[in-house]
Structure formats: structure tokens, C-alpha cells
Coordinates of C-alpha atoms and ligand atoms in Angstrom, one line a residue:
X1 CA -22.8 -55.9 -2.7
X2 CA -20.6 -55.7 -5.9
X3 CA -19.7 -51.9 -6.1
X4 CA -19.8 -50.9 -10.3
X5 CA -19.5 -46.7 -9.3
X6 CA -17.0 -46.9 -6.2
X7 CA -14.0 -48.7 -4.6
X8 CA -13.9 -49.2 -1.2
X9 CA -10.3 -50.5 0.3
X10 CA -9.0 -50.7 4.0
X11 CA -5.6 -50.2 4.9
X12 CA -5.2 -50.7 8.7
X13 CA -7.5 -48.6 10.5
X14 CA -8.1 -46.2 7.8
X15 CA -11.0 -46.9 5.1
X16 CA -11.0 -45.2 1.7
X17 CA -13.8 -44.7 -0.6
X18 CA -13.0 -43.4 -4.1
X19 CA -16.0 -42.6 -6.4
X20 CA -15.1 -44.3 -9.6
X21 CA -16.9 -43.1 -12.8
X22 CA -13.4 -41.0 -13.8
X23 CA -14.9 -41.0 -17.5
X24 CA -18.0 -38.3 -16.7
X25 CA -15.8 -37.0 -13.9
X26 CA -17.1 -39.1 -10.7
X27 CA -21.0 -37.2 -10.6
X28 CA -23.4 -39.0 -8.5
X29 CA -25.7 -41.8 -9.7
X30 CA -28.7 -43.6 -8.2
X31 CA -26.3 -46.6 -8.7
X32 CA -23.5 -44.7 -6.8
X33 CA -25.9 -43.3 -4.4
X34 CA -26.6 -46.9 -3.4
X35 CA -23.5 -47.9 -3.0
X36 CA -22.3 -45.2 -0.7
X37 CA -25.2 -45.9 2.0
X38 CA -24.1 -49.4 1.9
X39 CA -20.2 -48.6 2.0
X40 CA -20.7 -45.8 5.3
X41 CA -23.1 -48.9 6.5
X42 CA -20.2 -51.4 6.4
X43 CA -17.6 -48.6 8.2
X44 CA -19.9 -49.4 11.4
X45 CA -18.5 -53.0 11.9
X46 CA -14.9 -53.1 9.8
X47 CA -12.8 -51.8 12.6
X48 CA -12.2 -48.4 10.6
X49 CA -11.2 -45.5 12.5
X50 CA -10.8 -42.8 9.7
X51 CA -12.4 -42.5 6.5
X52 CA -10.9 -41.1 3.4
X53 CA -13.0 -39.9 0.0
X54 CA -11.5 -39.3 -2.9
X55 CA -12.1 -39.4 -6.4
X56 CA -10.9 -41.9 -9.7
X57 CA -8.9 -39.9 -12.6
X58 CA -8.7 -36.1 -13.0
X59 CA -11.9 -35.1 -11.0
X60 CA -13.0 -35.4 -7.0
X61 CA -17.0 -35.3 -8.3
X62 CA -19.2 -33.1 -11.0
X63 CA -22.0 -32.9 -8.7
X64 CA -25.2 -34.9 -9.7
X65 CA -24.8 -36.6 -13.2
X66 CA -27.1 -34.3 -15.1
X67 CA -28.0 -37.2 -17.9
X68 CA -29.6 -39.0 -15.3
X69 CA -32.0 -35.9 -14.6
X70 CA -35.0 -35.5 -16.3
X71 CA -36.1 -31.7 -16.3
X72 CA -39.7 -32.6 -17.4
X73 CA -41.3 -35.5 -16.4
X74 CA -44.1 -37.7 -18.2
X75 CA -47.2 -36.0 -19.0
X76 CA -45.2 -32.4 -19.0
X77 CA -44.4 -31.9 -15.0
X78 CA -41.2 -30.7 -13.4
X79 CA -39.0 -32.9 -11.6
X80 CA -39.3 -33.0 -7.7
X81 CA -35.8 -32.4 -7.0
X82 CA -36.6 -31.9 -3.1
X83 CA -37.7 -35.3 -3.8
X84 CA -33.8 -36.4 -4.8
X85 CA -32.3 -34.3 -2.2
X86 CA -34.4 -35.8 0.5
X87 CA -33.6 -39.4 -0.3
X88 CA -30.1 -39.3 -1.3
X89 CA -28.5 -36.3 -0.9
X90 CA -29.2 -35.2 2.9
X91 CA -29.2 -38.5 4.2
X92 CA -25.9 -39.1 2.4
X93 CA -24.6 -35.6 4.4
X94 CA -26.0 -36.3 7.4
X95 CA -24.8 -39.7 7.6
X96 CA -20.9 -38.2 7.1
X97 CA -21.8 -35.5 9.7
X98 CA -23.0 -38.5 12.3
X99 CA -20.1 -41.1 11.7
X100 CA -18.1 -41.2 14.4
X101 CA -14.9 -41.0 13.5
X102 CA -12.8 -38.2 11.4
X103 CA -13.8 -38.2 8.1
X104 CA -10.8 -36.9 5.2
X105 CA -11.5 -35.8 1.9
X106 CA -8.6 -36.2 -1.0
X107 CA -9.9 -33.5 -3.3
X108 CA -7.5 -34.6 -6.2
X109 CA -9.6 -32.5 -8.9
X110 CA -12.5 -30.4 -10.0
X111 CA -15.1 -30.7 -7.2
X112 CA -18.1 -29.2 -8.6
X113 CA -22.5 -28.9 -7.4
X114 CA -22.9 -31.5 -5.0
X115 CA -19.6 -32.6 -5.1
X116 CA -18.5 -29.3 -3.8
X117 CA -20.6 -29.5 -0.7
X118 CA -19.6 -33.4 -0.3
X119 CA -16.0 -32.7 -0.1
X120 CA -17.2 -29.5 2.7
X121 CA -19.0 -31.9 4.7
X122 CA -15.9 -33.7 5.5
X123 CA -14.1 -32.9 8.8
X124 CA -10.5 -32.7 6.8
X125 CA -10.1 -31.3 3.4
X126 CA -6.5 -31.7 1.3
X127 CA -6.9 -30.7 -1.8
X128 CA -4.1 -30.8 -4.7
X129 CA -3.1 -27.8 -5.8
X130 CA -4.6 -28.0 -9.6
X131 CA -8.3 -28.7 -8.0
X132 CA -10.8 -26.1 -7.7
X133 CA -14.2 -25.4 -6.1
X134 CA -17.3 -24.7 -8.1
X135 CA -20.8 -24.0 -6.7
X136 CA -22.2 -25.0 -10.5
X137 CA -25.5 -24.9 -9.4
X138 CA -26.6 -20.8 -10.4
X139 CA -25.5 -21.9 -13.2
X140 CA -28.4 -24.3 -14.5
X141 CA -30.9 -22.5 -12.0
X142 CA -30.6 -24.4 -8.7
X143 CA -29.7 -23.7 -5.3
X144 CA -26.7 -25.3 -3.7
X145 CA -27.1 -27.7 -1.7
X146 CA -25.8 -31.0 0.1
X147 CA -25.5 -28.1 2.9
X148 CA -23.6 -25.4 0.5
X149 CA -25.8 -23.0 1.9
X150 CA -24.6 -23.6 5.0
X151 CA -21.4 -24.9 5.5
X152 CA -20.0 -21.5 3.1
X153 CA -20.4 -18.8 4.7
X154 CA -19.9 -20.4 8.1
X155 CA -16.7 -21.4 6.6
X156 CA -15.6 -17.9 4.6
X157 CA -18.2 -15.6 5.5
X158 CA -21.2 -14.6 3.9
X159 CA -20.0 -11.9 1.4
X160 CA -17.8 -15.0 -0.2
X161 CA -20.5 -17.4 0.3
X162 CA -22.9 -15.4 -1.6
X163 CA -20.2 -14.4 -4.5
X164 CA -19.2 -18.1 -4.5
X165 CA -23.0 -19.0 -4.7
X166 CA -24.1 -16.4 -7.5
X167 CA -21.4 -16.6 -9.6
X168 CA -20.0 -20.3 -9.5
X169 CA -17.0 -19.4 -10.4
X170 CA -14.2 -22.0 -9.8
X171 CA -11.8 -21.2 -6.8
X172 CA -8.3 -22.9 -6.6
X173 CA -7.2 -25.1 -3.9
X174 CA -5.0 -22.6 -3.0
X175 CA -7.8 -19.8 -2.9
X176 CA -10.2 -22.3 -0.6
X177 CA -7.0 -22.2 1.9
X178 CA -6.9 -19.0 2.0
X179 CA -10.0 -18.0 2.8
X180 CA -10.5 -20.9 5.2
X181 CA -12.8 -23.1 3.2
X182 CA -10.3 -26.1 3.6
X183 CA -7.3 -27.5 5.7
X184 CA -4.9 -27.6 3.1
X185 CA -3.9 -27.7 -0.5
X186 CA -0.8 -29.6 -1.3
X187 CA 1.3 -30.2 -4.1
X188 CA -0.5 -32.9 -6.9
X189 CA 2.1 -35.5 -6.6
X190 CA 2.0 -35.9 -2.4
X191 CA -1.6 -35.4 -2.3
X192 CA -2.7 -39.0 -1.5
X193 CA 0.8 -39.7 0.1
X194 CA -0.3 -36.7 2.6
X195 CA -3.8 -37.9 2.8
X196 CA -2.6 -41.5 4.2
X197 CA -0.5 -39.8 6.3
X198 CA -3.1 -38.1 8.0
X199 CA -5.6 -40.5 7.7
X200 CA -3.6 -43.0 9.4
X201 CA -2.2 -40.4 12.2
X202 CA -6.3 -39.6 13.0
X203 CA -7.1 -43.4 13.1
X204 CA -4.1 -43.8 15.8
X205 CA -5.8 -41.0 17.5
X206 CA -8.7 -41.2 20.4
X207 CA -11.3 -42.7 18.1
X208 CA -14.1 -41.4 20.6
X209 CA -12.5 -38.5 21.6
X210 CA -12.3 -36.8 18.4
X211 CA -15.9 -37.9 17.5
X212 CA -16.7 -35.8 20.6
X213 CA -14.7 -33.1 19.2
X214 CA -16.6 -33.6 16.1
X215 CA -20.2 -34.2 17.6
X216 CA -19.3 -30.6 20.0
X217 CA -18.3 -28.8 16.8
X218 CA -21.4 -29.5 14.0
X219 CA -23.7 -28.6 18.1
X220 CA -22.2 -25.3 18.0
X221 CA -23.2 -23.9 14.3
X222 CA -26.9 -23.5 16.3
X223 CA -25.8 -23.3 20.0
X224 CA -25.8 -20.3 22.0
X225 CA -22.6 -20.5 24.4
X226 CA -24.5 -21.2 27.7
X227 CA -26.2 -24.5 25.8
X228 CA -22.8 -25.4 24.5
X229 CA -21.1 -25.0 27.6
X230 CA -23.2 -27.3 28.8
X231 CA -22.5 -29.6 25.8
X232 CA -19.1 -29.3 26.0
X233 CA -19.5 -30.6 30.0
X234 CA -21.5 -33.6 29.2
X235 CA -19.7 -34.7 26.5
X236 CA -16.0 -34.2 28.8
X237 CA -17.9 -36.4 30.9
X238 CA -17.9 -39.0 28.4
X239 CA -14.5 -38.9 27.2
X240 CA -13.4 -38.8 30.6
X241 CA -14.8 -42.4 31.0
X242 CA -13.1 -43.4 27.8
X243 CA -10.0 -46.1 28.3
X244 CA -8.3 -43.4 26.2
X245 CA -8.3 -40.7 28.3
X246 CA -7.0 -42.4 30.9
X247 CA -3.8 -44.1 28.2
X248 CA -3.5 -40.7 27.6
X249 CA -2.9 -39.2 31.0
X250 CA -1.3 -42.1 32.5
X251 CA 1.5 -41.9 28.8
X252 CA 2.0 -38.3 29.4
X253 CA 2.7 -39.0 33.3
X254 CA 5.3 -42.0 32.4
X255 CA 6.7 -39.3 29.6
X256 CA 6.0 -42.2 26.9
X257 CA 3.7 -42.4 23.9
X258 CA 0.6 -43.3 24.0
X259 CA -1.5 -46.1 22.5
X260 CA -4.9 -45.4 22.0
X261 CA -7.5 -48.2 21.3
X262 CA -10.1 -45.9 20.2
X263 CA -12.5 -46.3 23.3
Ligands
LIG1 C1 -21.0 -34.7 -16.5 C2 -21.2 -33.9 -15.4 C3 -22.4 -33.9 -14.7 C4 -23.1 -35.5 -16.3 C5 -19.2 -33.7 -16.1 N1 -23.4 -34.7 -15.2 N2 -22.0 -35.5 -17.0 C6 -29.0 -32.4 -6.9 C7 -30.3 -33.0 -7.0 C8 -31.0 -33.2 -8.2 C9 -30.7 -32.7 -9.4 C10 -29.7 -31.7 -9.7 O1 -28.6 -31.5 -9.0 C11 -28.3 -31.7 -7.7 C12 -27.1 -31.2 -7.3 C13 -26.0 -30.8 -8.3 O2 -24.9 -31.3 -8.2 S1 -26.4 -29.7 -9.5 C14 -24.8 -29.4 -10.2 C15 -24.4 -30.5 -11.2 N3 -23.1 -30.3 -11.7 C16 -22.8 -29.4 -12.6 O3 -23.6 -28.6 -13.0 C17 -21.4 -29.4 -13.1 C18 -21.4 -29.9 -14.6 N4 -20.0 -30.1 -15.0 C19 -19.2 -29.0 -15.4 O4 -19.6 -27.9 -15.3 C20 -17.9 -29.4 -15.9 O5 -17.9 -30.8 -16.3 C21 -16.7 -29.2 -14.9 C22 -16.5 -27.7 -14.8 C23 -17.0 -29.8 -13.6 C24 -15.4 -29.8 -15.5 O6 -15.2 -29.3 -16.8 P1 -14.2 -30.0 -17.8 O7 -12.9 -30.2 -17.0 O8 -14.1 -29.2 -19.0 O9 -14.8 -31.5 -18.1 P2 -16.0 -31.9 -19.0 O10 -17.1 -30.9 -18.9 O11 -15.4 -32.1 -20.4 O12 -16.5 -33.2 -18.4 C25 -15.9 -34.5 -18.7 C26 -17.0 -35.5 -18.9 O13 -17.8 -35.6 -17.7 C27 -18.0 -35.0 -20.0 O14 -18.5 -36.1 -20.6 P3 -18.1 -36.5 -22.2 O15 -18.8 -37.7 -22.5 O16 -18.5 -35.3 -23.0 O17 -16.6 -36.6 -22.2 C28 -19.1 -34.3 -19.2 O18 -20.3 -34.3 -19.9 C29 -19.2 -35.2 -18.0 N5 -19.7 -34.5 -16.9 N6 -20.0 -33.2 -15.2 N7 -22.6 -33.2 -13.6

């Protein structure tokens, strides 16, 4: 497939998608839509063991692209946007959530709507110190979503959550560390320097492992501890049959580094 609306580029182990419509701020497309299923498709075989998003230009991504969006269909009927949500947007999320290995994202500008909550979904988030967050949606009447509504005020509580929500005004970078909403915010110039950095530290890492810790984590937002406990003891089981775990222990034992294979 020849991408028009991203790039997708592997370095190493580490793959990087960069939504590319820079001009109307990186917002989401059908077009682009269709290309992101097929580029998290291809991360299944490429021998990626990280995945970075990021944006072209002075925005990360203006949510949906709102020219695109009819508000009154033919013959006078609303939209069904549950309709959109259901067959790009969550499968989109969900797919992020589910890929098993860490998942970065470069927030190198104004992440706003859907774009937002994309960049929340990610296990990592760096963000430069000139981008901001903006839940744009109360703004034309919607609700946030691409899991806005509940990745917030897991993430900073639900007094924030709901002020965030209700008033969509933009928080910094800096702001979003604070309160806990990201990892990181970083200076403009390093941010994609930092981001590789990372990106290729985590795809060094225990592949499987940390898509353990990740699978054990996004459990817990509905678990109650005894059904988590048990989580937690089935997935150790796994990881303790992983070639990694045993690198690992055996490298720490020698006192020498180890080199994980990601299995
Ligand atoms: C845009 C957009 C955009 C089109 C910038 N669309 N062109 C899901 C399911 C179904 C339907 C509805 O929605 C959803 C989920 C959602 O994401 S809803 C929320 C949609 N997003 C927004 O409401 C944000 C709209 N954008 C903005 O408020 C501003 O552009 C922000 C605050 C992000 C940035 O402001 P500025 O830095 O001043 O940039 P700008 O507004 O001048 O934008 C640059 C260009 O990008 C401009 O085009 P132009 O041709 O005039 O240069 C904008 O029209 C275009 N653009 N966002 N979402």
C-alpha cells in the first residue's frame, strides 16, 4: 500500500509512524484511517519491537478532520457518528492497547479531539515543551472520545478530567507532566532525539515481558486486586518461560549485560 496521509520508517527494531497532513495539522482522514490499520497490521511481521507516533510540521493531530464531516446528511438526517467511532476510531485504540510491544508517542505539537486521546493511548508520552493538550470536543458539542473519558481521569483524577472535558482548554506539556497525564515534556529541539532514545532502549528491552507489563496494567483499570493477583500470577508464569527471563537472570548472575531477543 502507497501511504498519501502517513510515513512509516524502521530504524532497527524501532518503527515510527508519523501522520503526515502537516498543512491541516495531521486530523484524521478515512484515507489516513486506512492507512494506519494497514501500517499496525505490517508491525506484526517487520521485526519491530517499539513503535513511535508522531506528527509532520508544527502539530501531533487536530482530531478528526472536520471538512470531511458532514453534520446533516442527505434527505436532512444527522450523522451517525457512533457509526465513525465504531469503525475507525475504537478499533484504531484498541488495536494500540493490544499490540504487544511498547508503544511511544512524540507529541511535537498541538494534540487536539481525537488526537488528544490517540497520543493518551500510548504506553509513553514525550511531549515538547511548546505542545499542548486540548479535549476540543465540548467545544462543537461532542463527547470525547478515542477513550478520553476514560483514560483522564484515571490519569489526573476526575475533578481535572471533567474541567479538562468541559472546558477544552489547552494544557501545556509541562502542565500534562504535572498532573500526571504524560511521562515527560522535553525541550523542542531534543524531542525526537529523546524519543529515539527511548524507543530504541524499550526495543532492546524484554519484548514479551513488557507486553506483559502492559497487557497486566490496561487488566487492572477494571480488576479488583484478588482477580489481578491472579493475573499478575498467570501472566509471571509466562514471562518466566520466556528465553529472556532466563538472559536476564543468568546476565545479572555473571554481573554482565544482558541481551534480550525479545522472547
Ligand atoms: C483542521 C482541523 C480539523 C479540519 C485544524 N479539521 N481542519 C470523531 C468522530 C466523528 C466526528 C467528529 O469527531 C470525532 C473526534 C474529534 O476529534 S472531534 C474534535 C475535532 N477537532 C477539533 O475540534 C480541533 C479543531 N482545530 C482547532 O481547534 C485548531 O486548529 C487547533 C487549536 C488544534 C490549532 O489551532 P491553530 O494553531 O490556530 O491552527 P489552525 O486552526 O489555523 O489550523 C491550521 C489548519 O489546519 C487550518 O487550515 P487552513 O486551510 O485554514 O490553514 C485549519 O482549518 C486546519 N485544521 N484542525 N480538526
Amino acid at each position: 500500500m502507497d501511504y498519501k496521509s502517513i510515513l512509516f520508517a524502521q530504524d532497527r527494531a524501532v518503527a515510527t509512524i508519523t501522520l503526515n497532513r502537516p498543512e491541516k495539522l495531521n486530523c484524521f482522514t478515512r484515507e489516513m484511517h486506512a492507512e494506519l490499520k494497514h501500517a499496525m497490521a505490517r508491525l506484526k511481521t517487520g521485526g519491530a519491537r517499539c513503535l513511535v507516533f508522531t506528527g509532520a510540521g508544527r502539530g501531533f493531530c487536530a482530531g478528526q478532520d472536520l471538512s470531511e464531516r458532514a453534520t446533516t446528511m442527505a434527505g436532512g438526517a444527522p450523522p451517525d457518528l457512533g457509526l465513525t467511532l465504531g469503525t475507525l476510531y475504537n478499533p484504531l485504540l484498541l488495536s494500540l492497547k493490544a499490540l504487544e510491544m511498547p508503544v511511544i508517542a512524540a507529541v511535537n505539537g498541538v494534540a487536539a479531539g481525537a488526537g488528544a486521546n490517540f497520543a493518551l493511548a500510548a504506553d509513553i508520552v514525550l511531549a515538547a515543551r511548546s505542545a499542548s493538550f486540548i479535549q476540543a470536543f465540548c467545544k462543537i458539542g461532542l463527547v470525547p472520545d478515542c477513550g478520553g473519558t476514560f483514560f483522564l481521569p484515571r490519569l489526573v483524577g476526575s475533578a481535572r478530567a471533567m474541567g479538562l472535558a468541559m472546558l477544552g482548554e489547552p494544557i501545556s506539556a509541562e502542565r500534562a507532566e504535572q498532573w500526571g497525564m504524560i511521562w515527560k515534556a522535553v525541550d523542542d529541539a531534543t524531542l525526537m532525539e529523546e524519543t529515539q532514545t527511548l524507543a530504541l532502549r524499550l526495543a532492546a528491552a524484554p519484548t514479551r515481558g513488557l507486553a506483559l507489563i502492559k497487557q497486566a496494567m490496561n487488566a487492572s483499570q477494571g480488576n479488583t486486586l484478588d482477580v489481578q493477583l491472579s493475573l499478575e500470577a498467570a501472566l509471571q508464569r509466562q514471562a518466566g518461560h520466556t528465553g529472556d527471563y532466563r538472559e536476564g537472570v543468568t546476565a545479572f548472575l555473571q554481573k554482565r549485560a544482558a541481551s534480550f531477543a525479545g522472547r
